[in-house]
Amino acid sequence: MAAETETGPSGSARVFVLFGVAGCGKTTLGKALTDRLNGVPDRTRESVFLDADDYHDEAAIEKMRRGVALSEQDRAPWLARVREAMVASAAPLPSDPGDTRRPGRDVIVACSALKRSHRAFLWAAESQWLGSVKFAHLRVSESSRDILASRLEARARTGSHFFNPKLLKTQLATLELDGSEQEIETGGEVPIQDAVDALWRVFLAIETKTNDEKTNDDKTRLWQASLLHFMDAWYEKISVIAKGLASEVDSDTTVIDHACFRCSTETQYWEVLFDLQEMGHTIAGASVIGGREITTVKLNPPITWRMKKIQAIEVPMPKPGRPKKYGWEHAEVALMEGTVGCGEVLGTFMKKHPEVLFDAKGLGKEINKEISLDLGDGLAVKFHNRPLLEVVAWELGNGTATIPGADGTVTLAGVDGTATTTQSNDATETTGKKRKNISPDEELIKLFDFGDPSCVFGLEVREPFVSRILAGTKTLETRGYPLPEGLIGKQLVLLAALGLRPGESQKSAIPDEAPIGAALVVGTVTFDWAVKYDTIEEWHLDTTEHAVPPDGDSQFKWDGQTALWKWHVARVTQSRSAEPSPAMTRKLRSVFQIHASVFDLGLSLGDDENLDDEHDDENLGLIADNGTLDTLDDAQDEENDRGRWADEGAFDRPWH
């Protein structure tokens, strides 16, 4: 939504949505408030009224007339039409459309908007004229429900409205509130004029808020809207992949423990914590786990979704060399059984759902044991015994977690409360409260000298692509990040990793700090240029060169939406035999610095000769299904999976 300001077209128009169940007075009070606003002398903005009932299609109207409740699929296009009408109504009258100095029009909307996600969708409306979207709930107390039912029955008898009174019970059950909404009582003996006066006062309070208060309100709504949108997508994924788990999420005995918000850089990590505290949320605790800090933020108040209260957000700092996709990643469910360190409950839960292929590595953790399911598209669901806030309290009690700062506030490293911005030709870099517009991969590339001649680097490649590179049938390697300039023309050690198993996501098979034998050294590869794909058509044209099937079940096929580069293979050398890799450290996604010399590796990293055609074919398809790497990986996972959040590779940003 456009930022709200006091002057100019941006921010001049205000939308005020009156929401609630049928019969609560939305239309009557909305029209009366609009008349009151237009009657104010010398008011520079006109006010218009919009009734959302006018935007239902005939099929939806007929369903409600017959007493059939609307589904979310019915409501989605209706809400889209309402939002479009809000935006159109906020623009000035078309008498002089070229005059951008004219203020937009205030819009009073009558709309049921029963769910938080409905209101979040309306709030996200954008236009050059629109400054704010605010809501007021027209509440009818339980003692006045009979009066409400009588209103609806009277409407039905006269035929003045299509709503069937039988649907009132369904609407009351669907209505989602968390106590933070602005409420106006409209039931019982409340005179219409008194209710309009109350709405008038609320509207004036919106207009007289300071810019800082407005900015904070909008920032809070943006976070809430993005979380609710994520939770809906998360739940839809669960419903498709494992319907039995969807019923567990909806169960009265489970709790939506928390949602996890990932950051791409350390700077973003501190900015997110700063913003959340500005919105009134508090730091519950922070722990150093897996070599980086993870902070739990308690939401004040909790955010309601599907009648559940989300109590906390978990914000992990990204691991060195493993940038994350910025945004929401997974949500976790607490079964509310057992203890922080107990695993039997989760074992029983897995047996209850034998059709679900859970990742059970988290059962090896000492505390906050977990099982998880990769939902695809970067989303996941995890199950625990107890809620995260209980786990944090336990950690605070035994000294393994702290609350940063004596007053629970987070200080931004190197920031004095202001933002410093430097402008370059292709990106804006900002420290402080403003976020960087350059990609995290580009940040890492700038921080490390990949051209250092004393360093040996390796590239992790999955089967079957590593064998295709060695065979010369794959001449373009596709990656989701640019090739560092220092690696252009430099031979890289080819690190062969197991191919993806069915249903496995694109996560690295090699730990960040890799021990000896974490992969196999099978040769070297040199790239002489790299170019970013502009369209998916270009990618399809290169199918023969990159050897990734454009269709089918390949987990490496491109969706055309995310960034993708093609690295051109210039030279390849193949080892006489596959050897265990030395110790390595991840520097960028699938690029590792190898802690060994050229001579230790038995390779000639200055040799420009091409692949030796006389090499035996037995070295192609180099990774046999003998469990060797599986055993090594399992041992490493067992070592790394300590504490409550040791996610060595699990649900990380795709290595590729």
XYZ file of C-alpha atoms in Angstrom:
656
model
C 0.000 0.000 0.000
C 1.248 3.508 -0.700
C 2.916 5.254 2.228
C 0.593 7.670 4.012
C 1.487 11.367 3.920
C -0.246 14.598 4.848
C 0.095 16.316 1.467
C 0.078 15.345 -2.208
C -1.921 12.625 -3.941
C -0.129 9.765 -2.173
C -1.894 9.243 1.139
C -4.741 11.724 0.593
C -7.532 9.133 0.374
C -8.678 7.054 3.330
C -10.698 3.844 3.243
C -12.758 3.016 6.337
C -14.181 -0.534 6.310
C -17.126 -1.334 8.583
C -17.151 -5.102 9.017
C -19.213 -7.682 10.870
C -21.918 -10.293 10.461
C -25.077 -9.810 8.440
C -27.613 -7.455 10.016
C -25.151 -5.606 12.271
C -25.852 -2.283 10.515
C -22.951 -1.955 8.092
C -24.948 -0.419 5.246
C -27.157 1.833 7.377
C -24.280 3.196 9.439
C -21.923 3.409 6.468
C -24.326 5.610 4.506
C -24.999 7.760 7.567
C -21.275 8.265 8.242
C -20.697 9.174 4.575
C -23.461 11.802 4.767
C -21.963 13.179 7.988
C -18.503 13.509 6.395
C -19.848 15.197 3.275
C -21.791 17.644 5.438
C -18.685 19.090 7.099
C -18.125 22.694 5.863
C -14.859 23.423 4.032
C -13.878 19.751 3.894
C -11.452 19.341 0.970
C -12.153 15.640 0.297
C -15.392 14.095 -0.835
C -16.552 10.853 0.806
C -18.221 7.997 -1.074
C -20.010 4.886 0.141
C -19.385 1.391 -1.239
C -21.534 -1.649 -0.370
C -19.643 -4.940 -0.865
C -22.946 -6.805 -1.317
C -23.215 -5.127 -4.729
C -20.159 -7.073 -5.928
C -21.374 -10.639 -5.345
C -21.947 -12.627 -8.527
C -25.300 -14.267 -9.253
C -24.087 -17.739 -8.245
C -23.033 -16.518 -4.799
C -26.279 -14.606 -4.311
C -28.308 -17.692 -5.189
C -26.311 -19.834 -2.739
C -26.938 -17.398 0.121
C -30.612 -17.086 -0.811
C -30.908 -20.899 -0.482
C -29.099 -20.843 2.876
C -25.796 -22.289 1.612
C -22.687 -20.717 3.153
C -20.051 -19.299 0.811
C -16.711 -21.078 0.581
C -13.351 -19.320 0.468
C -13.299 -20.090 -3.260
C -16.586 -18.155 -3.575
C -15.294 -15.233 -1.527
C -11.907 -14.790 -3.247
C -13.163 -13.255 -6.547
C -15.761 -11.229 -4.655
C -13.124 -9.679 -2.374
C -10.962 -8.961 -5.419
C -13.849 -7.012 -6.975
C -14.446 -5.135 -3.721
C -10.779 -4.172 -3.460
C -10.736 -3.030 -7.091
C -13.814 -0.884 -6.424
C -12.144 0.604 -3.322
C -9.150 1.676 -5.374
C -11.306 3.122 -8.154
C -13.524 4.986 -5.684
C -10.518 6.578 -3.950
C -9.486 8.424 -7.133
C -10.725 12.023 -7.634
C -13.762 12.666 -9.770
C -12.924 12.427 -13.492
C -13.770 16.092 -14.203
C -10.068 16.903 -14.377
C -8.113 13.610 -14.332
C -4.866 15.350 -15.295
C -4.824 17.469 -12.121
C -2.691 15.370 -9.759
C -2.904 18.024 -7.048
C -6.509 17.174 -6.342
C -7.007 14.980 -3.243
C -8.457 11.518 -3.491
C -11.841 10.650 -2.054
C -12.482 8.990 1.293
C -14.282 5.658 0.876
C -16.605 4.165 3.494
C -17.048 0.431 2.826
C -19.674 -1.948 4.202
C -18.220 -5.459 3.974
C -18.577 -8.563 6.138
C -14.783 -9.299 5.935
C -15.264 -11.973 8.585
C -11.753 -13.431 8.566
C -8.453 -11.778 9.357
C -7.190 -12.894 5.955
C -10.154 -11.112 4.284
C -9.266 -7.855 6.015
C -5.582 -8.316 5.262
C -6.444 -8.702 1.568
C -8.468 -5.481 1.543
C -5.772 -3.669 3.506
C -3.175 -4.503 0.840
C -4.943 -2.380 -1.804
C -2.601 0.024 -3.604
C -3.018 3.154 -5.720
C -1.426 6.580 -6.077
C -4.402 8.117 -4.285
C -4.762 5.636 -1.446
C -3.107 6.453 1.862
C -4.675 4.165 4.461
C -7.182 1.352 4.942
C -8.679 1.119 8.441
C -11.316 -1.166 9.960
C -14.039 -0.989 12.604
C -15.971 -4.032 13.821
C -19.695 -3.459 14.295
C -20.284 -5.691 17.283
C -23.577 -7.202 18.349
C -23.424 -8.575 21.892
C -24.692 -12.051 22.664
C -27.608 -10.567 24.566
C -28.714 -8.817 21.366
C -28.469 -11.812 19.038
C -32.254 -12.272 19.056
C -32.679 -8.676 17.854
C -30.121 -9.373 15.123
C -32.019 -12.487 13.992
C -35.263 -10.485 13.940
C -33.677 -7.875 11.678
C -32.606 -10.561 9.197
C -36.004 -12.263 9.204
C -37.716 -8.935 8.542
C -35.424 -8.303 5.591
C -36.122 -11.761 4.198
C -39.920 -11.314 4.491
C -39.858 -8.024 2.598
C -37.398 -9.342 0.004
C -35.114 -6.350 0.558
C -32.023 -8.566 0.837
C -30.947 -11.975 -0.469
C -29.290 -13.156 2.777
C -30.968 -16.206 4.357
C -31.320 -15.748 8.157
C -30.305 -19.408 8.606
C -26.721 -18.374 7.711
C -26.306 -16.113 10.746
C -25.003 -18.978 12.886
C -22.394 -19.824 10.231
C -21.243 -16.200 10.006
C -20.882 -15.905 13.764
C -18.742 -19.057 13.776
C -16.609 -17.770 10.885
C -15.953 -14.325 12.406
C -12.308 -14.029 13.550
C -11.337 -11.475 16.206
C -8.365 -11.238 18.530
C -9.362 -8.323 20.772
C -7.195 -5.733 19.014
C -9.947 -4.533 16.651
C -11.663 -1.156 16.968
C -15.231 -2.086 17.977
C -18.513 -0.193 17.904
C -21.568 -1.656 19.645
C -24.587 -1.682 17.282
C -27.010 -4.168 18.848
C -29.817 -3.897 21.353
C -31.156 -0.454 22.079
C -28.147 1.487 20.722
C -29.598 4.411 18.709
C -28.304 4.776 15.175
C -27.172 8.330 15.876
C -25.045 7.184 18.834
C -23.371 4.517 16.693
C -22.668 7.082 13.930
C -21.176 9.450 16.536
C -18.881 6.654 17.732
C -17.764 5.897 14.164
C -17.213 9.614 13.561
C -14.869 9.793 16.550
C -12.929 6.755 15.323
C -12.572 8.296 11.863
C -11.333 11.597 13.303
C -8.752 9.692 15.387
C -7.433 8.165 12.159
C -7.077 11.603 10.607
C -5.345 13.216 13.587
C -2.715 10.530 14.215
C 0.902 11.629 13.870
C 2.930 10.454 10.884
C 4.984 8.172 13.164
C 1.802 6.575 14.561
C 0.417 6.062 11.066
C 3.685 4.560 9.841
C 3.773 2.166 12.795
C 0.138 1.166 12.239
C 0.783 0.447 8.578
C 3.985 -1.446 9.360
C 2.072 -3.631 11.834
C -0.701 -4.332 9.321
C 1.873 -5.176 6.647
C 3.464 -7.799 8.906
C 0.085 -9.199 9.876
C -1.081 -9.320 6.261
C 2.075 -11.067 5.095
C 1.890 -13.620 7.939
C -1.778 -14.401 7.295
C -1.113 -14.765 3.569
C 1.771 -17.143 4.322
C -0.298 -19.189 6.774
C -3.088 -19.624 4.208
C -0.580 -20.845 1.588
C 1.071 -23.105 4.188
C -2.274 -24.651 5.196
C -3.304 -25.146 1.563
C -0.058 -27.046 0.925
C -0.671 -29.297 3.943
C -4.266 -29.943 2.846
C -3.101 -31.105 -0.580
C -0.086 -33.158 0.520
C -1.364 -34.669 3.785
C -5.031 -34.122 4.612
C -4.625 -35.940 7.906
C -2.138 -33.321 9.074
C -4.546 -30.521 8.147
C -7.037 -31.968 10.631
C -4.289 -32.000 13.270
C -3.627 -28.308 12.597
C -7.360 -27.587 13.056
C -7.648 -29.731 16.195
C -8.656 -28.037 19.446
C -5.813 -29.877 21.197
C -2.949 -28.446 19.111
C -1.395 -24.998 19.079
C 0.119 -23.073 16.155
C 3.373 -22.703 17.986
C 5.104 -20.061 15.889
C 6.076 -19.035 12.376
C 9.667 -18.702 11.191
C 10.841 -15.585 9.342
C 14.118 -16.034 7.458
C 16.659 -13.296 6.693
C 19.172 -13.197 3.865
C 21.848 -11.180 5.676
C 22.896 -10.288 9.211
C 21.854 -6.683 8.543
C 18.329 -7.795 7.687
C 18.262 -9.931 10.844
C 18.875 -6.900 13.080
C 16.453 -4.753 11.065
C 13.629 -7.300 11.446
C 14.135 -7.483 15.217
C 14.215 -3.689 15.427
C 10.988 -3.357 13.406
C 9.154 -5.999 15.449
C 10.022 -4.193 18.677
C 8.900 -0.859 17.215
C 5.520 -2.514 16.611
C 5.264 -3.345 20.310
C 6.396 -6.976 20.273
C 9.017 -8.188 22.759
C 12.149 -10.311 22.621
C 11.452 -13.496 24.579
C 15.003 -14.854 24.298
C 17.951 -15.513 22.020
C 20.235 -18.522 21.760
C 23.378 -19.256 19.776
C 22.591 -22.524 18.007
C 24.461 -24.114 15.143
C 26.982 -21.261 15.132
C 24.500 -18.396 14.733
C 21.965 -16.552 16.863
C 18.252 -17.354 16.818
C 15.807 -14.945 18.444
C 12.248 -15.652 19.577
C 9.860 -12.690 19.478
C 6.669 -12.766 21.541
C 3.737 -11.191 19.676
C 1.773 -8.538 21.567
C -1.038 -9.258 20.959
C -1.000 -12.718 19.359
C -2.192 -12.908 15.748
C -5.349 -14.942 15.180
C -5.519 -17.347 12.233
C -8.214 -20.036 11.764
C -9.331 -19.536 15.376
C -5.761 -20.189 16.560
C -3.540 -17.629 18.253
C 0.017 -17.436 16.890
C 2.043 -16.447 19.931
C 5.566 -16.001 18.572
C 7.866 -15.477 15.593
C 11.254 -17.132 15.339
C 13.961 -15.137 13.539
C 17.215 -17.021 12.830
C 20.351 -15.179 11.766
C 21.565 -16.715 8.459
C 24.546 -19.051 8.671
C 27.828 -17.869 7.152
C 27.964 -18.787 3.475
C 24.338 -19.908 3.399
C 22.068 -16.950 2.625
C 18.352 -17.469 3.055
C 15.399 -16.342 0.979
C 13.979 -13.316 2.796
C 10.501 -13.964 4.180
C 8.320 -16.574 5.840
C 9.505 -20.178 5.568
C 7.670 -22.552 7.894
C 5.223 -22.752 10.760
C 5.352 -25.185 13.660
C 2.626 -27.017 15.555
C 2.807 -27.960 19.231
C 0.939 -31.143 20.176
C 0.719 -29.974 23.826
C 1.763 -33.379 25.150
C 4.928 -34.656 26.805
C 7.893 -32.527 27.844
C 10.542 -30.377 26.160
C 12.950 -33.314 25.917
C 10.490 -36.174 25.330
C 10.329 -37.943 21.964
C 7.781 -40.694 22.579
C 4.795 -38.460 21.799
C 6.187 -37.603 18.378
C 6.883 -41.271 17.675
C 3.257 -42.077 18.438
C 2.162 -39.183 16.234
C 4.178 -40.580 13.315
C 2.532 -43.987 13.722
C -0.851 -42.255 13.653
C 0.001 -40.919 10.169
C 1.865 -43.749 8.402
C 1.055 -42.242 4.998
C 3.211 -39.167 5.705
C 6.946 -39.344 4.917
C 8.196 -37.383 7.922
C 11.806 -36.274 8.276
C 12.613 -37.689 11.725
C 16.190 -36.438 12.139
C 14.930 -33.914 14.683
C 14.106 -36.724 17.116
C 17.845 -36.887 17.822
C 17.893 -33.418 19.338
C 18.448 -33.085 23.064
C 15.581 -30.605 23.540
C 12.562 -29.490 21.541
C 12.571 -32.685 19.485
C 10.750 -32.412 16.183
C 9.506 -34.146 13.077
C 9.008 -32.236 9.847
C 7.575 -32.421 6.354
C 8.892 -30.514 3.351
C 5.871 -28.987 1.563
C 7.777 -27.767 -1.490
C 8.157 -24.186 -2.763
C 10.340 -23.383 0.239
C 7.600 -24.167 2.793
C 7.629 -26.727 5.601
C 5.670 -27.847 8.648
C 7.230 -29.047 11.893
C 5.658 -30.723 14.924
C 6.883 -30.457 18.533
C 5.681 -31.493 21.964
C 5.630 -28.056 23.552
C 5.314 -24.418 22.326
C 8.446 -22.418 21.588
C 7.839 -19.872 24.357
C 7.927 -22.747 26.873
C 11.180 -23.973 25.334
C 12.706 -20.491 25.540
C 11.642 -20.198 29.185
C 13.329 -23.553 29.847
C 16.488 -22.340 28.087
C 16.510 -19.089 30.050
C 16.202 -21.109 33.230
C 19.269 -23.241 32.521
C 21.346 -20.437 31.015
C 21.379 -21.572 27.371
C 19.359 -18.528 26.225
C 19.512 -14.816 27.059
C 17.370 -11.730 26.583
C 19.519 -9.252 24.606
C 19.953 -5.936 26.415
C 18.980 -5.187 29.974
C 15.624 -3.837 28.830
C 15.022 -6.542 26.253
C 15.806 -4.248 23.303
C 18.053 -5.057 20.378
C 20.775 -2.614 19.394
C 21.600 -2.515 15.704
C 25.331 -3.092 15.282
C 27.036 0.033 14.012
C 23.795 2.030 13.856
C 23.076 5.160 15.883
C 19.354 5.123 15.198
C 19.573 6.683 11.747
C 19.901 5.081 8.336
C 22.898 5.704 6.123
C 22.421 5.220 2.393
C 24.935 5.109 -0.446
C 23.801 5.039 -4.057
C 25.547 3.068 -6.795
C 24.648 2.535 -10.439
C 22.895 -0.795 -10.001
C 21.932 -1.121 -6.350
C 21.230 0.778 -3.179
C 23.085 -0.304 -0.051
C 21.574 0.824 3.205
C 22.600 0.272 6.777
C 20.351 0.911 9.733
C 16.602 0.517 9.477
C 16.397 0.453 5.665
C 16.839 -2.830 3.912
C 19.475 -3.615 1.264
C 18.235 -3.963 -2.283
C 21.167 -6.080 -3.450
C 20.911 -9.852 -3.313
C 22.498 -11.758 -0.393
C 24.584 -13.783 -2.850
C 26.033 -10.580 -4.266
C 26.857 -9.430 -0.738
C 28.776 -12.646 -0.041
C 30.620 -12.447 -3.354
C 31.768 -8.937 -2.469
C 32.924 -9.992 0.985
C 35.222 -12.814 -0.153
C 38.146 -12.782 -2.602
C 37.340 -15.743 -4.842
C 40.229 -14.771 -7.095
C 42.861 -15.410 -4.408
C 45.383 -17.708 -6.190
C 46.338 -19.341 -2.879
C 42.795 -20.678 -2.353
C 41.405 -23.866 -3.885
C 37.635 -23.935 -4.442
C 35.224 -26.755 -5.172
C 31.733 -26.853 -6.657
C 29.064 -29.243 -5.381
C 27.175 -30.900 -8.270
C 24.442 -33.508 -7.962
C 24.134 -36.651 -10.000
C 23.264 -37.218 -12.807
C 24.608 -33.783 -13.790
C 28.158 -34.314 -12.555
C 28.544 -37.337 -14.853
C 27.061 -35.388 -17.752
C 29.585 -32.575 -17.215
C 32.419 -35.089 -17.199
C 31.058 -36.763 -20.307
C 30.807 -33.451 -22.143
C 27.031 -33.718 -22.646
C 26.256 -30.847 -20.260
C 27.950 -27.601 -21.281
C 25.774 -25.170 -19.308
C 25.519 -25.415 -15.533
C 22.437 -23.566 -14.218
C 22.608 -21.876 -10.834
C 20.398 -19.559 -8.819
C 23.248 -17.104 -8.197
C 25.902 -15.332 -10.307
C 29.352 -16.812 -10.916
C 31.851 -14.781 -8.831
C 34.182 -12.852 -11.111
C 37.202 -14.362 -9.363
C 36.096 -17.854 -10.397
C 35.778 -17.070 -14.123
C 38.592 -18.967 -15.883
C 39.639 -20.624 -12.608
C 39.538 -24.394 -12.316
C 37.176 -25.652 -9.633
C 37.277 -29.054 -8.034
C 34.188 -31.063 -8.993
C 32.536 -32.339 -5.811
C 30.092 -35.136 -6.598
C 27.041 -35.492 -4.353
C 24.218 -37.982 -4.349
C 21.270 -37.307 -6.639
C 18.024 -36.114 -5.109
C 15.797 -38.826 -3.744
C 12.100 -38.823 -4.751
C 10.360 -35.936 -3.024
C 13.598 -34.502 -1.604
C 14.051 -30.741 -1.845
C 17.092 -29.011 -3.313
C 19.181 -28.674 -0.186
C 22.896 -29.171 0.101
C 24.161 -32.689 0.760
C 27.361 -31.267 2.282
C 27.550 -29.585 5.737
C 28.786 -25.990 5.995
C 31.930 -27.159 7.793
C 32.471 -30.378 5.881
C 34.655 -33.144 7.306
C 36.925 -35.348 5.212
C 34.882 -37.549 2.882
C 31.716 -35.426 2.854
C 31.732 -35.710 -0.964
C 33.805 -37.279 -3.744
C 36.456 -35.443 -5.782
C 35.895 -36.544 -9.380
C 37.705 -33.946 -11.489
C 37.792 -30.221 -12.260
C 35.653 -27.794 -14.218
C 36.378 -24.308 -15.596
C 33.714 -21.763 -16.551
C 34.564 -18.926 -18.954
C 31.357 -16.851 -18.716
C 28.004 -16.648 -16.964
C 24.795 -14.897 -18.059
C 21.461 -14.438 -16.317
C 18.384 -15.870 -18.027
C 15.806 -13.207 -18.939
C 12.961 -15.487 -19.989
C 11.926 -19.099 -19.586
C 11.900 -19.358 -23.390
C 15.678 -18.854 -23.363
C 15.996 -21.655 -20.828
C 13.933 -23.991 -23.000
C 16.123 -23.194 -26.015
C 19.190 -24.256 -24.001
C 17.744 -27.627 -22.945
C 20.331 -29.617 -24.903
C 23.177 -27.677 -23.281
C 21.990 -27.608 -19.633
C 20.474 -31.133 -19.837
C 17.660 -30.359 -17.376
C 14.339 -31.802 -18.606
C 11.876 -28.919 -19.059
C 8.945 -31.098 -17.987
C 8.388 -34.156 -15.855
C 9.413 -34.667 -12.249
C 12.851 -33.017 -12.307
C 13.340 -30.951 -9.151
C 15.840 -28.798 -11.041
C 13.437 -27.487 -13.677
C 13.041 -23.708 -13.658
C 9.746 -21.914 -12.995
C 10.791 -18.777 -14.881
C 10.134 -16.616 -11.802
C 13.233 -16.850 -9.637
C 16.659 -15.603 -10.748
C 18.711 -18.129 -12.734
C 22.159 -17.944 -14.338
C 23.827 -20.189 -16.912
C 27.533 -20.895 -16.401
C 29.333 -21.971 -19.555
C 31.664 -24.971 -19.224
C 34.980 -24.243 -20.994
C 37.164 -27.124 -19.815
C 36.786 -30.351 -17.870
C 39.329 -32.783 -16.465
C 38.401 -36.106 -14.928
C 40.124 -37.901 -12.084
C 41.386 -41.434 -12.674
C 39.309 -42.473 -9.676
C 36.851 -40.823 -7.310
C 38.511 -39.869 -4.022
C 37.045 -38.675 -0.691
C 37.022 -34.892 -0.442
C 39.280 -33.061 2.054
C 37.836 -30.880 4.831
C 35.983 -27.896 3.355
C 34.125 -24.707 4.333
C 31.095 -23.366 2.471
C 31.730 -19.888 1.084
C 28.780 -19.343 -1.268
C 25.845 -21.725 -1.722
C 27.481 -24.725 -3.420
C 30.995 -23.220 -3.587
C 33.428 -24.529 -0.958
C 36.938 -23.498 0.010
C 38.975 -26.704 0.165
C 41.475 -27.008 2.991
C 44.113 -28.816 0.965
C 46.720 -27.987 -1.633
C 46.655 -28.896 -5.308
C 49.268 -31.573 -4.647
C 47.244 -33.088 -1.781
C 44.333 -33.456 -4.189
C 46.434 -35.088 -6.866
C 44.997 -32.695 -9.467
C 46.642 -30.260 -11.856
C 44.658 -27.047 -11.327
C 46.725 -25.123 -13.836
C 46.357 -27.633 -16.636
C 44.175 -26.532 -19.530
C 43.788 -29.914 -21.169
C 40.274 -31.069 -21.952
C 38.577 -34.216 -20.813
C 40.744 -37.224 -21.678
C 38.677 -39.349 -24.057
C 40.698 -42.423 -23.081
C 39.318 -42.403 -19.542
C 37.301 -45.488 -18.820
C 33.525 -45.163 -18.777
C 33.561 -46.774 -15.350
C 34.284 -43.389 -13.814
C 30.980 -41.983 -15.135
C 27.971 -42.302 -12.833
C 30.603 -42.011 -10.107
C 28.468 -42.294 -7.008
C 27.387 -45.856 -6.461
C 24.345 -46.522 -4.366
C 26.470 -48.141 -1.654
C 25.369 -45.948 1.214
C 28.873 -44.549 1.787
C 27.901 -40.912 1.589
C 24.606 -41.605 3.338
C 26.525 -43.029 6.274
C 28.868 -40.056 6.373
C 25.955 -37.605 6.136
C 24.015 -39.386 8.887
C 27.029 -39.274 11.165
C 27.486 -35.578 10.469
C 23.783 -34.883 11.037
C 23.926 -36.719 14.353
C 26.861 -34.547 15.393
C 25.225 -31.309 14.256
C 21.656 -31.880 15.438
C 22.153 -30.617 18.976
C 19.818 -28.225 20.723
C 16.431 -27.118 19.495
C 17.324 -25.489 16.166
C 20.263 -27.276 14.541
C 19.052 -27.317 10.953
C 22.178 -28.495 9.158
C 20.880 -28.355 5.616
C 17.244 -29.057 6.478
C 14.874 -26.547 4.824
C 17.792 -24.291 3.933
C 17.715 -22.140 0.860
C 18.396 -24.391 -2.123
C 22.134 -24.955 -2.476
C 21.774 -24.967 -6.250
